[in-house]
Amino acid sequence: MEVFIHYFIRFILPILIIGCVLLIIVLIINRYRYDSFSPRFDATKNEIDVFLTNLIFSPFDEKLHHYEIEQFKKVIPFEKNWCKKLLLNEIIFLKKNLKGEVTNKFHYIYEQFDLFRYTQKLLKSRHFYLKCLGLFQLESLDYKKGKMYITPLLNHKNRDIKSRAFLALISLRPDKLESLIDFSHEITIAEEINIMDILHHKKTKMPANLKEWIVAENPTIVKLGIKLMIFYNYANENNKIIELLNHTDKAVRHEVILAINSLYIVEAETELIKHFSKEDTENKLEIFNTLAKIGTAASENFIAQLLETKTDESIKLDAVYCLYKINPNFFSSNFLDNEDVQKMIQHVKAIKK
């Protein structure tokens, strides 16, 4: 123990003290640099905001605007990357928040400031987050001239870059949505949301090969294809959708159940009943939700049999709710002696009120 204390005092403690002193010095320097830089950054931001606002809302004059932009480059530290990044961020912010004819000027401003060259440098960077930033800039500005620089990144070894590139390309060329069927990797929930958001805002036409999506080898493409069928209210492949209740992927089956509900595929009732026992609780509850919409006497009998047996308590209330929605008068002559079911009926009626 004495040897340890000796070495701790002689070697370890001095190293710790020196490390703490160096850390404090670094923190002080960083704080000083931040305090020195912050006023300059804020002043530059204010100048950019005022200039862009005046430029965007003034009548378009190519020669005058070109002159004004060239003069403004001399006012701000335009040669600094942080300034270019700040300028781009402000342009993107305005592009996203303004509507109407004024938005037609953004590509002109982007090009006149030669910011596309800055974006190209980001796309060529070795750092994945800089590549993703460049892709984000092209997508946010809807700069279609940049799509040729996106295409090579579709085969990038980094999954995040490849994914971001694909989303950017879809955003710039929504008419080429058909190519998504060749997407080999798993599409995440976040990517699904982004794709659906792009379609919602771009109001693009339905992919011509959509019916092929639901028979693709990639389960996430199948799932996305079903979502698109719901989005476009596409009801020409109802039989194939019903067949997908046999799919090995639970998430695909869940999407199928949602599609049957949304597209009102009444002929799926028998298959839903048949597959009910094979599903987990989440899918069972979704089946109840769907049968409540498309269910007939067959669903009434099915759910009544479930309630008569030792049904899982976690789904019993949903079963009662489903049966009540199919036929509100069913319980007036059934399960009158079943105390648990009667309590659930009262609960369902209270919710309906």
C-alpha positions as a printed Julia matrix, in Angstrom:
353×3 Matrix{Float64}:
   0.0     0.0     0.0
   2.88    2.35    0.86
   4.46    1.66   -2.55
   1.17    2.59   -4.27
   0.9     5.83   -2.29
   4.52    6.64   -3.11
   3.99    6.18   -6.87
   0.63    7.98   -6.74
   2.21   11.06   -5.13
   5.33   11.0    -7.3
   3.8    10.26  -10.71
   0.02    9.96  -10.95
  -0.92   13.05   -8.91
   1.36   15.43  -10.87
  -0.07   14.08  -14.15
  -3.64   14.65  -12.9
  -2.79   18.19  -11.77
  -1.14   19.04  -15.1
  -4.11   17.53  -16.96
  -6.58   19.63  -14.95
  -4.54   22.79  -15.54
  -4.38   22.11  -19.29
  -8.12   21.44  -19.4
  -8.84   24.72  -17.6
  -6.56   26.59  -20.01
  -8.3    25.02  -23.03
 -11.74   25.92  -21.63
 -10.65   29.52  -20.97
  -9.23   29.85  -24.49
 -12.37   28.39  -26.07
 -14.55   30.7   -24.01
 -12.43   33.69  -25.03
 -12.6    32.7   -28.7
 -16.37   32.24  -28.47
 -16.86   35.63  -26.79
 -14.66   37.25  -29.42
 -16.35   35.51  -32.36
 -19.99   35.74  -31.22
 -20.47   39.5   -31.89
 -18.95   39.13  -35.35
 -21.17   36.12  -36.1
 -24.32   37.92  -34.91
 -23.47   41.06  -36.89
 -22.87   39.02  -40.04
 -26.12   37.12  -39.56
 -28.08   40.37  -39.21
 -26.46   41.77  -42.36
 -27.29   38.59  -44.3
 -30.9    38.59  -43.06
 -31.45   42.22  -44.08
 -29.75   41.8   -47.44
 -31.59   38.6   -48.4
 -34.95   40.03  -47.34
 -34.45   43.17  -49.44
 -33.15   41.15  -52.38
 -35.97   38.61  -52.37
 -38.81   41.09  -52.07
 -37.47   43.63  -54.57
 -38.43   43.45  -58.29
 -36.08   41.13  -60.17
 -33.33   42.91  -62.07
 -30.55   40.54  -63.07
 -27.84   43.16  -63.61
 -28.71   45.08  -60.46
 -28.98   41.96  -58.33
 -25.67   40.66  -59.66
 -23.98   43.96  -58.76
 -25.58   44.03  -55.3
 -24.48   40.47  -54.55
 -20.9    41.16  -55.65
 -20.79   44.25  -53.44
 -22.31   42.38  -50.5
 -19.58   39.73  -50.71
 -17.13   42.5   -49.8
 -19.18   43.54  -46.79
 -19.23   40.12  -45.1
 -16.3    37.7   -44.56
 -17.52   35.66  -47.52
 -14.19   33.86  -47.94
 -14.73   32.1   -44.6
 -16.48   28.74  -44.66
 -18.51   29.59  -41.55
 -19.9    32.61  -43.39
 -20.86   30.55  -46.44
 -22.51   27.98  -44.19
 -24.4    30.75  -42.38
 -25.5    32.28  -45.68
 -26.68   28.89  -46.96
 -28.6    28.2   -43.76
 -30.41   31.51  -44.05
 -31.27   30.86  -47.71
 -32.61   27.39  -46.83
 -34.6    28.81  -43.91
 -36.25   31.42  -46.15
 -36.84   28.84  -48.9
 -38.73   26.6   -46.48
 -40.78   29.38  -44.92
 -41.74   31.52  -47.9
 -44.34   30.72  -50.53
 -45.29   32.13  -53.89
 -43.28   33.73  -56.69
 -40.54   35.07  -54.41
 -39.22   31.53  -54.0
 -38.18   31.54  -57.68
 -35.19   33.72  -56.76
 -33.49   31.26  -54.45
 -31.71   29.24  -57.12
 -30.45   32.47  -58.69
 -29.13   33.68  -55.31
 -27.57   30.25  -54.63
 -25.73   30.36  -57.95
 -24.72   34.04  -57.8
 -23.06   33.49  -54.44
 -21.35   30.45  -56.0
 -22.61   28.36  -53.11
 -23.09   25.3   -55.28
 -19.3    25.01  -55.37
 -19.33   25.01  -51.56
 -21.96   22.24  -51.59
 -19.85   20.24  -54.07
 -16.89   20.41  -51.69
 -19.08   19.01  -48.93
 -20.19   16.14  -51.19
 -16.54   15.33  -51.96
 -15.49   15.42  -48.32
 -14.25   12.26  -46.61
 -16.42   12.96  -43.58
 -19.84   11.35  -43.86
 -21.63   14.11  -41.93
 -20.33   16.74  -44.4
 -21.53   14.64  -47.33
 -24.95   14.37  -45.67
 -24.97   18.14  -45.12
 -24.3    18.7   -48.82
 -27.14   16.34  -49.74
 -29.42   18.15  -47.31
 -28.61   21.48  -48.96
 -29.46   20.23  -52.45
 -32.66   18.62  -51.23
 -33.77   21.64  -49.17
 -33.19   24.02  -52.07
 -34.77   21.59  -54.55
 -31.7    22.17  -56.72
 -32.25   19.69  -59.55
 -28.96   20.57  -61.26
 -27.2    18.82  -58.4
 -28.69   15.38  -59.02
 -25.71   14.26  -61.12
 -23.54   14.73  -58.03
 -25.91   12.64  -55.92
 -26.03    9.56  -58.17
 -22.45    8.34  -57.39
 -23.3     8.34  -53.67
 -26.09    5.8   -54.15
 -23.44    3.06  -54.05
 -21.44    4.51  -51.17
 -20.22    1.99  -48.59
 -21.6     4.12  -45.75
 -25.26    3.23  -45.26
 -26.21    6.67  -43.9
 -24.78    8.42  -46.94
 -26.41    5.97  -49.33
 -29.74    6.41  -47.59
 -29.48   10.21  -47.53
 -28.51   10.22  -51.22
 -31.5     8.1   -52.16
 -33.89   10.37  -50.28
 -32.33   13.46  -51.84
 -32.65   11.95  -55.33
 -36.29   11.04  -54.73
 -36.93   14.59  -53.55
 -35.3    16.09  -56.65
 -36.79   13.53  -59.03
 -40.08   12.33  -57.53
 -41.14   11.21  -61.01
 -38.48    8.5   -60.77
 -39.96    6.88  -57.67
 -40.15    3.59  -59.58
 -36.42    3.09  -58.97
 -37.04    2.56  -55.26
 -37.97   -1.05  -55.99
 -34.24   -1.72  -56.58
 -33.35   -0.47  -53.09
 -31.6    -3.43  -51.5
 -31.05   -2.38  -47.9
 -33.63   -2.18  -45.14
 -35.68    1.01  -45.19
 -35.96    2.38  -41.67
 -39.05    3.95  -40.12
 -37.37    7.37  -40.38
 -36.72    6.83  -44.09
 -40.32    5.74  -44.62
 -41.53    8.92  -42.96
 -39.2    11.03  -45.09
 -40.34    9.35  -48.3
 -44.02    9.78  -47.42
 -43.35   13.41  -46.48
 -41.69   14.0   -49.85
 -44.66   12.48  -51.68
 -47.09   14.55  -49.63
 -45.34   17.84  -50.41
 -44.33   17.11  -54.0
 -47.75   15.66  -54.88
 -46.05   13.31  -57.3
 -47.88   10.77  -59.39
 -48.16    7.12  -58.34
 -45.23    4.88  -59.4
 -46.16    2.94  -62.54
 -44.67   -0.26  -61.11
 -46.34   -0.04  -57.69
 -47.99   -3.45  -58.02
 -44.5    -4.99  -58.28
 -43.44   -3.47  -54.95
 -45.68   -5.75  -52.88
 -44.03   -8.86  -54.32
 -40.46   -7.57  -53.9
 -37.86   -9.63  -52.02
 -37.07   -6.75  -49.66
 -39.78   -6.79  -46.92
 -39.35   -3.07  -46.27
 -40.09   -2.33  -49.94
 -43.22   -4.49  -49.64
 -44.25   -2.54  -46.54
 -43.61    0.8   -48.23
 -45.51   -0.38  -51.31
 -48.55   -1.13  -49.15
 -48.27    2.33  -47.57
 -48.21    3.89  -51.02
 -51.29    1.92  -52.06
 -53.07    3.42  -49.06
 -51.67    6.88  -49.9
 -52.87    6.71  -53.5
 -56.07    4.82  -52.59
 -54.98    2.11  -55.03
 -57.48   -0.75  -54.91
 -56.5    -2.75  -58.0
 -54.41   -5.33  -56.12
 -56.75   -6.29  -53.28
 -56.27  -10.04  -53.78
 -52.47   -9.71  -53.63
 -52.75   -7.58  -50.51
 -54.89  -10.25  -48.83
 -52.35  -12.93  -49.81
 -49.69  -10.96  -47.93
 -51.37  -11.97  -44.68
 -49.22  -15.09  -45.13
 -46.0   -13.07  -45.32
 -43.25  -14.18  -42.95
 -42.53  -10.61  -41.79
 -44.76   -9.5   -38.92
 -44.38   -5.79  -39.83
 -45.57   -6.5   -43.38
 -48.64   -8.32  -42.05
 -49.35   -5.37  -39.76
 -49.24   -3.02  -42.75
 -51.54   -5.36  -44.67
 -54.12   -5.25  -41.87
 -53.96   -1.43  -41.92
 -54.4    -1.47  -45.7
 -57.44   -3.73  -45.49
 -58.94   -1.21  -43.1
 -58.02    1.92  -45.09
 -58.94    0.48  -48.5
 -62.07   -1.16  -47.09
 -61.27   -4.61  -48.48
 -64.37   -6.43  -47.21
 -63.43   -9.7   -48.9
 -60.51  -10.01  -46.48
 -62.78  -10.7   -43.48
 -62.5   -14.52  -43.65
 -58.7   -14.42  -43.98
 -58.34  -12.03  -41.06
 -60.38  -14.36  -38.88
 -58.32  -17.35  -40.03
 -54.99  -15.65  -39.28
 -56.03  -14.12  -35.96
 -54.67  -16.93  -33.75
 -51.25  -16.81  -35.51
 -50.63  -13.14  -34.74
 -49.1   -11.39  -31.74
 -51.09   -9.02  -29.52
 -50.32   -5.89  -31.6
 -51.58   -7.44  -34.82
 -54.57   -9.02  -33.07
 -55.66   -5.61  -31.82
 -55.29   -4.18  -35.31
 -57.4    -7.03  -36.69
 -60.14   -6.1   -34.21
 -59.89   -2.49  -35.36
 -60.26   -3.61  -38.99
 -63.09   -6.07  -38.35
 -64.93   -3.29  -36.54
 -65.04   -1.52  -39.89
 -65.58   -4.36  -42.38
 -66.99   -7.08  -40.11
 -70.26   -8.93  -40.73
 -72.11  -11.75  -38.96
 -69.03  -13.96  -39.46
 -66.99  -11.56  -37.32
 -69.76  -11.44  -34.72
 -69.69  -15.22  -34.33
 -65.9   -15.3   -34.26
 -65.58  -12.69  -31.51
 -68.44  -14.19  -29.51
 -66.58  -17.52  -29.49
 -63.41  -15.74  -28.32
 -65.28  -14.17  -25.41
 -66.73  -17.53  -24.4
 -63.25  -19.07  -24.16
 -60.32  -18.05  -21.97
 -59.33  -15.1   -24.1
 -56.24  -13.09  -23.18
 -57.35  -10.23  -20.92
 -55.14   -7.79  -22.84
 -57.32   -8.14  -25.93
 -60.7    -8.91  -24.37
 -61.8    -5.27  -24.07
 -60.87   -4.62  -27.71
 -62.86   -7.69  -28.71
 -65.93   -6.33  -26.92
 -65.42   -2.9   -28.49
 -65.08   -4.47  -31.94
 -68.23   -6.53  -31.55
 -70.13   -3.51  -30.24
 -69.14   -1.46  -33.3
 -70.21   -4.24  -35.67
 -73.55   -4.73  -33.96
 -74.47   -2.42  -31.03
 -77.54   -4.58  -30.28
 -75.59   -7.84  -29.97
 -75.05   -7.58  -26.22
 -78.7    -6.83  -25.49
 -79.41  -10.56  -25.83
 -75.98  -12.14  -25.3
 -73.51  -12.47  -22.39
 -76.11  -11.16  -19.97
 -74.81  -13.46  -17.22
 -71.13  -12.73  -17.85
 -70.14  -10.11  -15.29
 -66.73   -9.34  -16.83
 -68.17   -8.83  -20.3
 -70.99   -6.65  -18.91
 -68.45   -4.41  -17.19
 -66.54   -4.07  -20.46
 -69.78   -3.25  -22.31
 -70.49   -0.43  -19.87
 -66.95    0.84  -20.34
 -67.34    0.75  -24.13
 -70.66    2.56  -23.97
 -69.1     5.24  -21.76
 -66.33    5.74  -24.32
 -68.85    5.98  -27.18
 -70.69    8.74  -25.32
